[in-house]
Amino acid sequence: MSNLFNKIQELEKICENSTKQGCNKKTLSKCDLKELGDGNFGVVKKCLNTNDKEYAVKMVKNLSTITPEKKVQEKINLVNEAIIMINIGDHDNIVKIMGINITPLDYVYDDYDISILLEICNLGSLKSKLLYLKQINKKFSPNFLHKIIFEIANGMAYLSKLNIVHNDLATRNILLHFNGTNITTKISDFGLARELNENDRNLGYTIDNSIGGAFLWSSPESVSKNIYSEKSDVWSFGILLYEIEIDGESPLYKNSDGSYVKVN
């Protein structure tokens, strides 16, 4: 059996007899052409299920430039992300997984159409809001920023208790949701997250050369030795605070002459 099939079986085993919301199997009816967000190989769109309920749906891009091997690996990563989010469970400051959609495409080659359904955060990302406010020459109030920062820290502390390392903490992955009364901050995008196994927990970190997080947010040990831990997430949290200070701009480093260091 393929690695993708084995990963799906792992997910099925976790969800067997489980009442966790993320284990709900959903069928999608239609999706917007407009994207809510995207990465190198993944995309998030607003979709409806058969009951016309809206979800933010993360799926692998259908690009001709992606090799079949890479596409399979991205699908494995997506299932792994679903597993981590199901294990995280329900927390006010973490985006909730609402269900999964796995449709067999080819039984001979063990190919599947895979998507994970997430709650929609109607105010978008913290980064987009900071950049917009800068454009109109406004800022969040200090009290509101303190609330945002506290809620991010609260969510990250919860992940740490579960021995989960996020590995991609940045304002672009912090979403805001208004429920009609209050605005809540939620951590999103667990595509690079890792759950530390028993050996990793004893060491206090994991070594993984497949993560490759964004350079500007990566700690020195992550860049030089592929070491990821609660401490590397704390480093990224510090960069996130700097992003807030500079109104959502990229945290580029400056040379002594004031020019920016180019990062590829």
Coordinates of C-alpha atoms in Angstrom, one line a residue:
M1 CA 0.0 0.0 0.0
S2 CA 1.1 3.6 -0.7
N3 CA 2.3 6.0 2.0
L4 CA -0.8 8.2 1.3
F5 CA -3.1 5.2 1.9
N6 CA -1.3 4.4 5.1
K7 CA -1.6 8.0 6.3
I8 CA -5.3 8.0 5.6
Q9 CA -5.6 4.7 7.5
E10 CA -3.9 6.4 10.4
L11 CA -6.5 9.2 10.3
E12 CA -9.3 6.7 10.1
K13 CA -8.0 4.9 13.2
I14 CA -7.9 8.1 15.1
C15 CA -11.4 9.0 14.1
E16 CA -12.8 5.5 14.8
N17 CA -15.5 5.8 17.4
S18 CA -14.4 9.4 18.0
T19 CA -16.9 12.2 18.6
K20 CA -14.3 14.9 17.8
Q21 CA -15.8 17.5 15.4
G22 CA -12.8 17.3 13.1
C23 CA -13.6 13.7 12.3
N24 CA -16.9 14.5 10.7
K25 CA -16.9 13.5 7.0
K26 CA -18.3 16.3 4.9
T27 CA -19.3 16.5 1.2
L28 CA -18.7 19.7 -0.6
S29 CA -21.2 21.1 -3.1
K30 CA -19.4 24.2 -4.5
C31 CA -16.5 26.5 -3.9
D32 CA -15.8 30.1 -4.7
L33 CA -13.2 30.8 -7.4
K34 CA -11.7 33.5 -5.2
E35 CA -9.1 32.2 -2.8
L36 CA -9.0 33.1 0.9
G37 CA -5.3 32.2 1.0
D38 CA -2.6 30.2 -0.7
G39 CA 0.9 28.8 -0.4
N40 CA 3.3 27.1 -2.8
F41 CA 1.2 24.0 -3.2
G42 CA -1.9 24.5 -1.1
V43 CA -4.9 26.8 -1.4
V44 CA -7.8 27.8 0.9
K45 CA -11.2 28.6 -0.6
K46 CA -14.7 29.4 0.8
C47 CA -16.9 26.4 0.1
L48 CA -20.4 25.1 0.9
N49 CA -21.3 21.6 1.9
T50 CA -24.5 19.9 0.9
N51 CA -26.4 21.7 3.7
D52 CA -25.2 25.1 2.4
K53 CA -23.0 25.7 5.5
E54 CA -19.8 27.8 4.8
Y55 CA -16.3 26.5 5.5
A56 CA -12.8 27.6 4.7
V57 CA -11.5 24.5 2.8
K58 CA -7.8 23.7 2.4
M59 CA -6.8 21.6 -0.5
V60 CA -3.8 20.8 -2.7
K61 CA -3.4 23.0 -5.8
N62 CA -4.2 21.3 -9.0
L63 CA -1.1 22.6 -10.9
S64 CA 0.5 21.0 -13.9
T65 CA 3.9 22.2 -12.6
I66 CA 3.6 19.9 -9.6
T67 CA 5.1 16.4 -10.2
P68 CA 2.9 13.4 -9.3
E69 CA 5.3 12.5 -6.5
K70 CA 5.2 16.1 -5.0
K71 CA 1.4 16.1 -5.3
V72 CA 1.2 12.8 -3.3
Q73 CA 3.5 14.2 -0.7
E74 CA 1.4 17.4 -0.3
K75 CA -1.7 15.2 0.1
I76 CA 0.1 13.3 2.9
N77 CA 1.1 16.6 4.5
L78 CA -2.6 17.7 4.4
V79 CA -3.8 14.5 6.1
N80 CA -1.0 14.9 8.7
E81 CA -2.3 18.5 9.3
A82 CA -5.8 17.2 9.8
I83 CA -4.5 14.6 12.3
I84 CA -2.6 17.3 14.3
M85 CA -5.7 19.6 14.3
I86 CA -8.0 16.8 15.5
N87 CA -5.5 16.0 18.3
I88 CA -5.4 19.7 19.3
G89 CA -9.1 19.7 19.8
D90 CA -11.2 22.7 20.8
H91 CA -9.5 25.9 21.9
D92 CA -10.8 29.5 21.6
N93 CA -7.5 30.8 20.1
I94 CA -6.9 28.1 17.6
V95 CA -8.8 27.7 14.3
K96 CA -11.1 24.7 14.5
I97 CA -11.1 21.8 12.1
M98 CA -14.8 21.1 11.3
G99 CA -14.5 18.1 9.1
I100 CA -12.6 16.2 6.4
N101 CA -13.4 15.2 2.8
I102 CA -11.6 12.2 1.3
T103 CA -12.8 11.0 -2.0
P104 CA -11.1 8.0 -3.8
L105 CA -10.0 9.0 -7.3
D106 CA -8.1 5.9 -8.4
Y107 CA -8.2 2.6 -6.5
V108 CA -5.4 1.1 -8.6
Y109 CA -2.9 3.9 -7.8
D110 CA -4.3 4.7 -4.3
D111 CA -5.1 8.3 -5.2
Y112 CA -7.5 10.5 -3.3
D113 CA -9.0 14.0 -3.4
I114 CA -8.4 15.4 0.0
S115 CA -9.5 18.6 1.7
I116 CA -9.9 19.7 5.3
L117 CA -12.8 22.0 6.4
L118 CA -12.0 24.8 8.8
E119 CA -14.1 27.4 10.5
I120 CA -14.2 30.7 8.6
C121 CA -12.7 33.7 10.4
N122 CA -14.5 36.6 8.9
L123 CA -12.0 39.4 9.5
G124 CA -9.1 37.8 7.7
S125 CA -5.5 37.8 8.8
L126 CA -3.8 40.0 11.3
K127 CA -1.2 40.9 8.7
S128 CA -3.8 42.1 6.2
K129 CA -5.5 44.2 8.9
L130 CA -2.2 45.8 10.0
L131 CA -1.2 46.7 6.4
Y132 CA -4.7 48.1 5.7
L133 CA -4.6 50.3 8.8
K134 CA -1.2 51.6 7.9
Q135 CA -2.5 52.4 4.4
I136 CA -5.2 54.6 5.9
N137 CA -2.9 56.0 8.6
K138 CA -4.5 54.3 11.5
K139 CA -3.5 51.8 14.2
F140 CA -5.1 49.3 16.6
S141 CA -5.5 50.7 20.1
P142 CA -2.8 49.6 22.6
N143 CA -5.4 47.7 24.6
F144 CA -6.7 45.8 21.6
L145 CA -3.1 44.9 20.5
H146 CA -2.5 43.6 24.1
K147 CA -5.6 41.5 23.7
I148 CA -4.4 40.1 20.4
I149 CA -0.9 39.3 21.7
F150 CA -2.3 37.7 24.9
E151 CA -4.6 35.4 22.9
I152 CA -1.8 34.3 20.5
A153 CA 0.4 33.5 23.6
N154 CA -2.6 31.7 25.1
G155 CA -3.0 29.5 22.1
M156 CA 0.7 28.8 21.8
A157 CA 0.9 27.8 25.5
Y158 CA -1.9 25.3 24.9
L159 CA 0.0 23.8 21.9
S160 CA 3.2 23.6 24.1
K161 CA 1.2 21.5 26.7
L162 CA 0.3 19.1 23.9
N163 CA 3.9 18.9 22.7
I164 CA 3.0 20.4 19.4
V165 CA 5.4 22.7 17.6
H166 CA 3.8 25.1 15.2
N167 CA 6.8 26.0 13.1
D168 CA 5.1 28.8 11.1
L169 CA 4.0 31.4 13.5
A170 CA 3.6 34.8 11.8
T171 CA 0.9 37.5 11.4
R172 CA -0.2 36.0 8.1
N173 CA -1.2 32.9 10.0
I174 CA -3.1 34.7 12.7
L175 CA -6.8 35.1 11.9
L176 CA -9.4 37.4 13.5
H177 CA -13.1 36.6 13.9
F178 CA -16.0 38.8 14.9
N179 CA -18.9 36.9 16.4
G180 CA -21.2 40.0 16.6
T181 CA -20.0 40.9 20.1
N182 CA -16.3 40.3 20.4
I183 CA -13.2 39.9 18.2
T184 CA -11.2 36.7 18.8
T185 CA -7.7 35.9 17.7
K186 CA -7.0 32.5 16.3
I187 CA -3.8 30.7 15.3
S188 CA -4.1 28.9 11.9
D189 CA -2.1 26.9 9.3
F190 CA -0.7 23.8 10.9
G191 CA 0.9 22.6 7.6
L192 CA 4.4 22.6 9.1
A193 CA 3.4 21.7 12.7
R194 CA 4.9 18.6 14.3
E195 CA 3.7 16.6 17.3
L196 CA 6.8 15.6 19.3
N197 CA 7.1 11.9 20.0
E198 CA 8.3 10.4 23.3
N199 CA 12.0 10.6 22.2
D200 CA 11.6 14.2 21.0
R201 CA 10.0 15.1 24.3
N202 CA 12.9 13.7 26.2
L203 CA 15.3 15.8 24.1
G204 CA 13.0 18.8 24.1
Y205 CA 13.1 19.2 20.4
T206 CA 12.8 17.4 17.0
I207 CA 15.2 17.3 14.1
D208 CA 13.4 17.5 10.8
N209 CA 14.9 18.6 7.5
S210 CA 11.5 18.5 5.7
I211 CA 10.0 21.5 7.5
G212 CA 11.8 24.4 5.9
G213 CA 9.9 27.2 7.5
A214 CA 10.0 30.8 6.4
F215 CA 13.6 32.1 6.9
L216 CA 12.8 35.4 8.5
W217 CA 10.8 33.8 11.2
S218 CA 13.1 30.8 11.8
S219 CA 15.4 30.6 14.9
P220 CA 19.1 30.2 14.4
E221 CA 19.1 26.5 15.4
S222 CA 16.2 25.8 13.0
V223 CA 18.1 27.5 10.1
S224 CA 21.5 25.9 10.8
K225 CA 20.6 22.5 12.3
N226 CA 16.9 21.8 11.4
I227 CA 16.1 21.8 15.1
Y228 CA 12.5 22.7 16.1
S229 CA 11.0 23.1 19.6
E230 CA 8.9 25.2 21.8
K231 CA 12.0 27.6 21.9
S232 CA 12.0 28.0 18.1
D233 CA 8.3 28.8 18.3
V234 CA 9.1 31.4 21.0
W235 CA 11.7 32.9 18.6
S236 CA 9.0 33.1 15.9
F237 CA 6.6 34.8 18.4
G238 CA 9.2 37.5 18.9
I239 CA 9.4 38.1 15.2
L240 CA 5.6 38.3 15.1
L241 CA 5.7 41.0 17.8
Y242 CA 8.1 42.9 15.6
E243 CA 5.8 42.5 12.7
I244 CA 3.0 44.1 14.8
E245 CA 5.4 46.9 15.7
I246 CA 6.1 47.7 12.0
D247 CA 2.5 47.4 11.0
G248 CA 2.5 44.1 9.2
E249 CA 5.5 44.7 7.0
S250 CA 8.0 41.9 6.3
P251 CA 10.6 41.8 9.1
L252 CA 13.6 42.4 6.8
Y253 CA 17.0 42.9 8.3
K254 CA 19.0 46.1 7.5
N255 CA 22.7 46.4 6.6
S256 CA 24.8 49.0 8.3
D257 CA 24.2 51.4 5.4
G258 CA 20.4 51.1 5.9
S259 CA 19.8 48.9 2.8
Y260 CA 17.8 45.7 3.3
V261 CA 19.3 42.3 3.3
K262 CA 18.0 40.3 0.4
V263 CA 16.5 37.0 1.4
N264 CA 15.7 34.5 -1.3

